[in-house]
Amino acid sequence: MTINNELRRSQRFSDYKLRPRKWHAYRYNAEEAQQYADLRKDRIGTKKKYSKKKARIIAKRILDDKWSPQMIAETHKELKLSRNTIYNWIYRGMIPGVSESNLRYRHKYRRGRPQRTAEMDTKEKRAAELKAERKRVKQKEKQLIRPLKHSIEERPVGVDKRKIFGHWEVDCVLPKRGYKQVFVTFCERKTRYYIVLKAKSQSGKAVCKVLEQFMGLFGRRVKNIVQSFTFDNGFEFANHFVINKVQREYELMAYFAHPYSPAERGSNENANRMLREYFPKRTHFEYVNNDDIRRVLHKINKRPKAVLNYKAPRDVFRQKMHEIDRTFGYKQHLRCSKNTNKR
């Protein structure tokens, strides 16, 4: 009986074990052994996540692009950071130039009531006069437009659930008291794409001119991109000028939300809040030009959103535009519209 049979192993096993092997003799050196041990000791434990490069990326996104830690964590996967880690770094002062005051959602503290002055009394008196004047105009217009208004309850189910593209929420962002020029904001319900145009005043005629400008942005594709508007009950929208413009001239539906229900136009209200980060309250828009608005819109539409699977509204809207171009063959017209916009 051979060794392989006794051990129940193959011939290859015995050849491997019995063949001559090379070996080297080393003299023990205590200093080298200690250096090697120290090197291995430094590598134990969890690797540190913090680095100056990561801190610079986070600071740029928060300060320049107004992103939240959640957006940074979901978009920059290469950082391998969670939302809570970024928050902890900010609270500990580990991100240069960034503090809790730079975050979009933060604690707000009550301020003491200011002392009354004669200037404050004059402003309040003027505000009361403007409020009474608006109320008189509003009561007259209500009698004219009541039969023409369509409630938001008449809106189709597909529009309510954001399954259909091309339905826009419209709102008005007001300036500092005493100034006339306002922002008229448009937000597409499905893609959350945001557009801001400036109106000369809050009147119905001024809003109609903004609607003409908005409809002209899309050229021949306007029928596929704009299918309805959802307004609030402000007097700038709930008037016969705007309703006739939308329903008769453009042959589109104009829906009106319930009074004191901003949640029914939540996408637009949220986008307006982002706009206020760049144009805070008590600021006027007299010296704001189209280039300023374009730069702000670029940053807002570039922010990733959780509801869009952390895609940017700009990218989702472009994808829809390309689908419309392929379906209806608007490629040639798209070039023309770009040239006209550059002018």
Short mmCIF file of C-alpha atoms in Angstrom, two decimals:
data_model
loop_
_atom_site.label_atom_id
_atom_site.label_comp_id
_atom_site.label_asym_id
_atom_site.label_seq_id
_atom_site.Cartn_x
_atom_site.Cartn_y
_atom_site.Cartn_z
CA MET A 1 0.00 0.00 0.00
CA THR A 2 1.42 3.35 -1.02
CA ILE A 3 1.52 6.55 0.98
CA ASN A 4 -1.15 8.12 -1.21
CA ASN A 5 -3.58 5.30 -0.54
CA GLU A 6 -2.84 5.43 3.17
CA LEU A 7 -3.53 9.19 3.28
CA ARG A 8 -6.35 8.97 0.72
CA ARG A 9 -4.74 11.64 -1.41
CA SER A 10 -3.74 11.80 -5.07
CA GLN A 11 -0.24 11.45 -6.51
CA ARG A 12 -0.16 15.19 -7.11
CA PHE A 13 -0.55 15.82 -3.39
CA SER A 14 2.48 13.73 -2.45
CA ASP A 15 4.60 15.27 -5.21
CA TYR A 16 3.74 18.74 -3.93
CA LYS A 17 4.56 17.90 -0.31
CA LEU A 18 7.77 15.96 -0.89
CA ARG A 19 9.43 18.10 -3.57
CA PRO A 20 12.42 20.21 -2.42
CA ARG A 21 11.55 23.82 -1.55
CA LYS A 22 13.55 27.01 -1.60
CA TRP A 23 13.84 28.96 1.62
CA HIS A 24 15.67 32.09 2.68
CA ALA A 25 17.16 32.94 6.02
CA TYR A 26 16.75 36.49 7.33
CA ARG A 27 18.43 38.04 10.34
CA TYR A 28 15.96 39.62 12.74
CA ASN A 29 16.18 43.43 12.98
CA ALA A 30 14.25 45.05 15.82
CA GLU A 31 14.12 48.53 14.24
CA GLU A 32 12.69 47.25 10.94
CA ALA A 33 10.18 45.13 12.81
CA GLN A 34 9.05 48.12 14.86
CA GLN A 35 8.65 50.30 11.74
CA TYR A 36 6.61 47.60 10.05
CA ALA A 37 4.42 47.25 13.14
CA ASP A 38 3.83 51.02 13.32
CA LEU A 39 2.89 51.11 9.63
CA ARG A 40 0.32 48.36 10.10
CA LYS A 41 -1.01 50.05 13.23
CA ASP A 42 -1.77 53.26 11.30
CA ARG A 43 -3.91 51.31 8.85
CA ILE A 44 -6.23 49.72 11.40
CA GLY A 45 -9.74 51.01 12.07
CA THR A 46 -12.21 52.83 9.82
CA LYS A 47 -10.80 55.05 7.08
CA LYS A 48 -11.46 58.76 7.62
CA LYS A 49 -14.15 60.19 5.34
CA TYR A 50 -13.21 63.84 5.66
CA SER A 51 -10.93 65.49 3.13
CA LYS A 52 -10.35 69.06 1.96
CA LYS A 53 -11.47 68.15 -1.56
CA LYS A 54 -14.84 66.89 -0.30
CA ALA A 55 -15.23 69.99 1.87
CA ARG A 56 -14.62 72.25 -1.16
CA ILE A 57 -17.24 70.42 -3.24
CA ILE A 58 -19.82 70.67 -0.44
CA ALA A 59 -19.08 74.37 0.14
CA LYS A 60 -19.44 75.18 -3.57
CA ARG A 61 -22.79 73.39 -3.85
CA ILE A 62 -24.24 75.05 -0.74
CA LEU A 63 -22.90 78.58 -1.23
CA ASP A 64 -23.07 78.92 -5.02
CA ASP A 65 -25.88 76.56 -6.06
CA LYS A 66 -27.98 76.68 -2.83
CA TRP A 67 -28.15 72.87 -2.65
CA SER A 68 -29.21 70.99 0.47
CA PRO A 69 -27.08 68.22 2.05
CA GLN A 70 -29.66 65.69 0.83
CA MET A 71 -29.16 66.82 -2.79
CA ILE A 72 -25.37 66.63 -2.42
CA ALA A 73 -25.45 63.14 -0.92
CA GLU A 74 -27.77 61.74 -3.61
CA THR A 75 -26.08 63.42 -6.60
CA HIS A 76 -22.38 63.15 -5.72
CA LYS A 77 -22.18 59.41 -5.15
CA GLU A 78 -18.40 59.52 -5.57
CA LEU A 79 -18.12 61.32 -2.20
CA LYS A 80 -19.66 58.30 -0.42
CA LEU A 81 -21.26 60.53 2.20
CA SER A 82 -24.67 60.43 3.82
CA ARG A 83 -26.91 63.40 4.48
CA ASN A 84 -26.33 63.20 8.24
CA THR A 85 -22.55 63.20 7.79
CA ILE A 86 -22.69 66.43 5.79
CA TYR A 87 -24.97 68.03 8.40
CA ASN A 88 -22.58 67.00 11.20
CA TRP A 89 -19.61 68.49 9.36
CA ILE A 90 -21.49 71.77 8.94
CA TYR A 91 -22.53 71.93 12.61
CA ARG A 92 -18.93 71.24 13.72
CA GLY A 93 -17.53 73.95 11.45
CA MET A 94 -15.58 71.51 9.27
CA ILE A 95 -16.83 73.04 5.98
CA PRO A 96 -15.03 76.38 5.41
CA GLY A 97 -17.39 79.30 4.93
CA VAL A 98 -20.55 77.25 5.59
CA SER A 99 -22.64 77.48 8.75
CA GLU A 100 -26.18 76.61 9.77
CA SER A 101 -27.36 79.99 8.49
CA ASN A 102 -26.48 78.93 4.93
CA LEU A 103 -28.86 75.97 5.01
CA ARG A 104 -32.24 76.29 3.37
CA TYR A 105 -34.15 74.73 6.29
CA ARG A 106 -32.95 76.07 9.61
CA HIS A 107 -34.34 77.21 12.93
CA LYS A 108 -35.90 80.64 12.88
CA TYR A 109 -36.02 82.67 16.06
CA ARG A 110 -38.59 85.27 17.01
CA ARG A 111 -37.56 88.85 16.86
CA GLY A 112 -38.72 91.53 19.24
CA ARG A 113 -41.34 93.98 17.99
CA PRO A 114 -39.72 97.20 16.71
CA GLN A 115 -40.60 100.52 18.27
CA ARG A 116 -43.25 102.48 16.41
CA THR A 117 -42.24 105.60 14.49
CA ALA A 118 -44.06 108.25 12.47
CA GLU A 119 -42.71 106.69 9.28
CA MET A 120 -44.28 103.36 10.21
CA ASP A 121 -47.65 105.05 10.82
CA THR A 122 -47.47 106.71 7.38
CA LYS A 123 -46.63 103.42 5.69
CA GLU A 124 -49.48 101.62 7.44
CA LYS A 125 -51.91 104.35 6.44
CA ARG A 126 -50.79 104.16 2.81
CA ALA A 127 -51.02 100.36 2.89
CA ALA A 128 -54.58 100.55 4.23
CA GLU A 129 -55.55 102.91 1.40
CA LEU A 130 -54.06 100.58 -1.22
CA LYS A 131 -55.80 97.61 0.37
CA ALA A 132 -59.17 99.38 0.27
CA GLU A 133 -58.61 100.38 -3.36
CA ARG A 134 -57.72 96.82 -4.35
CA LYS A 135 -60.79 95.56 -2.53
CA ARG A 136 -63.10 97.87 -4.52
CA VAL A 137 -61.53 96.80 -7.83
CA LYS A 138 -61.71 93.17 -6.81
CA GLN A 139 -65.42 93.35 -5.96
CA LYS A 140 -66.22 94.88 -9.35
CA GLU A 141 -64.21 92.27 -11.24
CA LYS A 142 -65.71 89.39 -9.26
CA GLN A 143 -69.15 90.20 -10.61
CA LEU A 144 -67.82 90.02 -14.17
CA ILE A 145 -65.66 86.91 -13.95
CA ARG A 146 -67.71 84.64 -11.68
CA PRO A 147 -69.50 82.86 -14.58
CA LEU A 148 -66.18 82.40 -16.48
CA LYS A 149 -64.08 80.81 -13.72
CA HIS A 150 -63.39 77.05 -13.63
CA SER A 151 -62.65 75.53 -10.23
CA ILE A 152 -59.64 73.32 -9.68
CA GLU A 153 -62.09 70.52 -8.91
CA GLU A 154 -62.93 70.39 -12.63
CA ARG A 155 -59.33 69.54 -13.50
CA PRO A 156 -58.87 65.99 -14.93
CA VAL A 157 -57.50 63.24 -12.71
CA GLY A 158 -54.43 62.78 -14.90
CA VAL A 159 -53.49 66.41 -14.38
CA ASP A 160 -54.01 66.20 -10.61
CA LYS A 161 -51.74 63.14 -10.40
CA ARG A 162 -49.10 64.78 -12.61
CA LYS A 163 -49.24 62.07 -15.26
CA ILE A 164 -49.80 64.45 -18.18
CA PHE A 165 -47.18 66.90 -19.43
CA GLY A 166 -47.97 70.50 -20.31
CA HIS A 167 -50.05 71.80 -17.38
CA TRP A 168 -48.64 74.88 -15.66
CA GLU A 169 -49.14 76.51 -12.27
CA VAL A 170 -48.94 80.31 -12.28
CA ASP A 171 -48.29 82.74 -9.44
CA CYS A 172 -47.14 86.29 -8.82
CA VAL A 173 -44.13 87.27 -6.66
CA LEU A 174 -44.54 90.77 -5.25
CA PRO A 175 -41.78 93.36 -4.75
CA LYS A 176 -41.15 95.76 -1.90
CA ARG A 177 -44.19 97.81 -0.96
CA GLY A 178 -44.47 100.92 -3.08
CA TYR A 179 -42.99 99.42 -6.27
CA LYS A 180 -45.00 98.14 -9.23
CA GLN A 181 -42.92 95.66 -11.22
CA VAL A 182 -43.61 92.02 -10.26
CA PHE A 183 -42.45 88.53 -11.21
CA VAL A 184 -44.96 86.20 -12.88
CA THR A 185 -43.82 82.61 -12.29
CA PHE A 186 -44.73 79.47 -14.22
CA CYS A 187 -44.08 75.91 -13.02
CA GLU A 188 -44.79 72.80 -15.11
CA ARG A 189 -46.52 70.26 -12.87
CA LYS A 190 -44.91 67.04 -14.11
CA THR A 191 -41.28 68.10 -14.64
CA ARG A 192 -41.23 70.98 -12.08
CA TYR A 193 -39.56 73.17 -14.71
CA TYR A 194 -39.64 76.81 -13.62
CA ILE A 195 -39.93 79.99 -15.70
CA VAL A 196 -39.97 83.60 -14.43
CA LEU A 197 -41.02 86.66 -16.44
CA LYS A 198 -41.23 90.26 -15.30
CA ALA A 199 -44.45 92.30 -15.57
CA LYS A 200 -44.74 96.08 -15.41
CA SER A 201 -47.47 95.88 -12.78
CA GLN A 202 -49.93 93.57 -11.07
CA SER A 203 -52.82 94.54 -13.34
CA GLY A 204 -54.67 92.14 -15.61
CA LYS A 205 -53.45 93.87 -18.78
CA ALA A 206 -49.81 93.59 -17.69
CA VAL A 207 -50.27 89.89 -16.91
CA CYS A 208 -51.80 89.37 -20.37
CA LYS A 209 -48.64 90.75 -21.96
CA VAL A 210 -46.57 88.33 -19.89
CA LEU A 211 -48.78 85.45 -21.04
CA GLU A 212 -48.13 86.46 -24.65
CA GLN A 213 -44.41 86.47 -23.94
CA PHE A 214 -44.65 83.05 -22.27
CA MET A 215 -46.57 81.48 -25.15
CA GLY A 216 -44.04 82.89 -27.60
CA LEU A 217 -41.17 81.03 -25.92
CA PHE A 218 -42.13 77.71 -27.50
CA GLY A 219 -43.04 78.69 -31.06
CA ARG A 220 -45.07 76.08 -32.96
CA ARG A 221 -44.61 73.57 -30.14
CA VAL A 222 -46.76 75.64 -27.79
CA LYS A 223 -49.86 73.44 -28.29
CA ASN A 224 -47.92 70.39 -27.14
CA ILE A 225 -46.18 72.12 -24.23
CA VAL A 226 -48.94 74.37 -22.82
CA GLN A 227 -52.34 72.76 -22.29
CA SER A 228 -53.77 74.51 -19.22
CA PHE A 229 -53.04 77.04 -16.47
CA THR A 230 -53.83 76.83 -12.75
CA PHE A 231 -54.05 80.24 -11.06
CA ASP A 232 -54.73 81.44 -7.55
CA ASN A 233 -57.57 83.85 -6.77
CA GLY A 234 -55.45 87.00 -6.83
CA PHE A 235 -56.95 89.93 -8.69
CA GLU A 236 -54.03 89.87 -11.16
CA PHE A 237 -55.34 86.53 -12.52
CA ALA A 238 -59.02 86.45 -11.57
CA ASN A 239 -60.09 89.14 -14.04
CA HIS A 240 -61.82 89.08 -17.39
CA PHE A 241 -58.66 90.20 -19.24
CA VAL A 242 -56.67 87.09 -18.29
CA ILE A 243 -59.57 84.64 -18.47
CA ASN A 244 -60.61 85.79 -21.94
CA LYS A 245 -57.00 85.73 -23.07
CA VAL A 246 -56.50 82.12 -21.98
CA GLN A 247 -59.89 80.58 -22.76
CA ARG A 248 -60.94 82.46 -25.89
CA GLU A 249 -57.76 83.50 -27.65
CA TYR A 250 -55.53 80.55 -26.69
CA GLU A 251 -58.42 78.05 -26.32
CA LEU A 252 -56.90 76.66 -23.11
CA MET A 253 -58.44 75.87 -19.73
CA ALA A 254 -57.87 78.28 -16.84
CA TYR A 255 -58.39 76.60 -13.46
CA PHE A 256 -58.53 78.50 -10.17
CA ALA A 257 -57.50 77.07 -6.81
CA HIS A 258 -59.63 77.42 -3.71
CA PRO A 259 -59.12 80.61 -1.68
CA TYR A 260 -56.31 80.45 0.90
CA SER A 261 -55.11 77.07 -0.42
CA PRO A 262 -51.51 77.47 -1.61
CA ALA A 263 -50.93 73.72 -1.19
CA GLU A 264 -53.06 73.14 -4.29
CA ARG A 265 -50.22 74.77 -6.24
CA GLY A 266 -47.42 73.31 -4.17
CA SER A 267 -44.81 73.03 -6.93
CA ASN A 268 -45.07 76.70 -7.79
CA GLU A 269 -45.00 77.80 -4.15
CA ASN A 270 -41.89 75.71 -3.50
CA ALA A 271 -40.16 77.16 -6.56
CA ASN A 272 -41.11 80.67 -5.44
CA ARG A 273 -39.44 79.97 -2.13
CA MET A 274 -36.23 79.07 -3.99
CA LEU A 275 -36.56 82.31 -5.96
CA ARG A 276 -36.76 84.25 -2.68
CA GLU A 277 -33.31 82.95 -1.78
CA TYR A 278 -31.93 85.17 -4.56
CA PHE A 279 -34.54 87.97 -4.37
CA PRO A 280 -35.55 88.21 -0.68
CA LYS A 281 -38.67 89.93 0.54
CA ARG A 282 -38.64 93.72 0.81
CA THR A 283 -36.58 94.00 -2.38
CA HIS A 284 -37.78 95.63 -5.57
CA PHE A 285 -37.29 94.37 -9.13
CA GLU A 286 -36.80 97.68 -10.93
CA TYR A 287 -33.14 97.03 -11.78
CA VAL A 288 -33.42 93.26 -12.30
CA ASN A 289 -32.77 92.48 -15.98
CA ASN A 290 -33.33 89.33 -18.03
CA ASP A 291 -29.73 88.18 -17.59
CA ASP A 292 -30.12 88.21 -13.80
CA ILE A 293 -33.34 86.19 -14.05
CA ARG A 294 -31.74 83.75 -16.48
CA ARG A 295 -28.80 83.09 -14.15
CA VAL A 296 -31.10 82.44 -11.20
CA LEU A 297 -33.38 80.14 -13.21
CA HIS A 298 -30.36 78.16 -14.39
CA LYS A 299 -29.42 77.44 -10.77
CA ILE A 300 -32.98 76.62 -9.68
CA ASN A 301 -33.73 74.28 -12.59
CA LYS A 302 -30.34 72.60 -12.10
CA ARG A 303 -31.15 71.47 -8.55
CA PRO A 304 -31.88 67.73 -8.32
CA LYS A 305 -35.24 66.80 -6.80
CA ALA A 306 -36.16 63.67 -4.86
CA VAL A 307 -39.57 63.53 -6.57
CA LEU A 308 -37.74 63.25 -9.94
CA ASN A 309 -35.42 60.50 -8.66
CA TYR A 310 -32.77 63.17 -8.04
CA LYS A 311 -32.77 64.39 -11.62
CA ALA A 312 -32.77 68.08 -12.42
CA PRO A 313 -36.04 69.64 -13.74
CA ARG A 314 -34.00 71.11 -16.60
CA ASP A 315 -32.91 67.64 -17.79
CA VAL A 316 -36.40 66.12 -17.46
CA PHE A 317 -37.99 69.04 -19.33
CA ARG A 318 -35.41 68.78 -22.13
CA GLN A 319 -36.13 65.09 -22.45
CA LYS A 320 -39.84 65.85 -22.89
CA MET A 321 -39.01 68.52 -25.47
CA HIS A 322 -36.91 66.05 -27.46
CA GLU A 323 -39.77 63.54 -27.39
CA ILE A 324 -42.13 66.19 -28.78
CA ASP A 325 -39.59 67.14 -31.46
CA ARG A 326 -39.19 63.52 -32.57
CA THR A 327 -42.94 62.90 -32.58
CA PHE A 328 -44.03 66.03 -34.44
CA GLY A 329 -40.85 66.83 -36.41
CA TYR A 330 -40.03 70.24 -34.91
CA LYS A 331 -36.25 69.90 -35.34
CA GLN A 332 -35.96 72.58 -38.03
CA HIS A 333 -38.16 74.99 -36.07
CA LEU A 334 -36.08 74.41 -32.94
CA ARG A 335 -33.04 75.95 -34.64
CA CYS A 336 -35.06 78.98 -35.69
CA SER A 337 -36.38 79.53 -32.17
CA LYS A 338 -32.84 79.42 -30.76
CA ASN A 339 -31.68 82.10 -33.15
CA THR A 340 -34.59 84.37 -32.28
CA ASN A 341 -33.92 83.97 -28.56
CA LYS A 342 -30.29 85.01 -29.03
CA ARG A 343 -31.39 88.26 -30.59
#
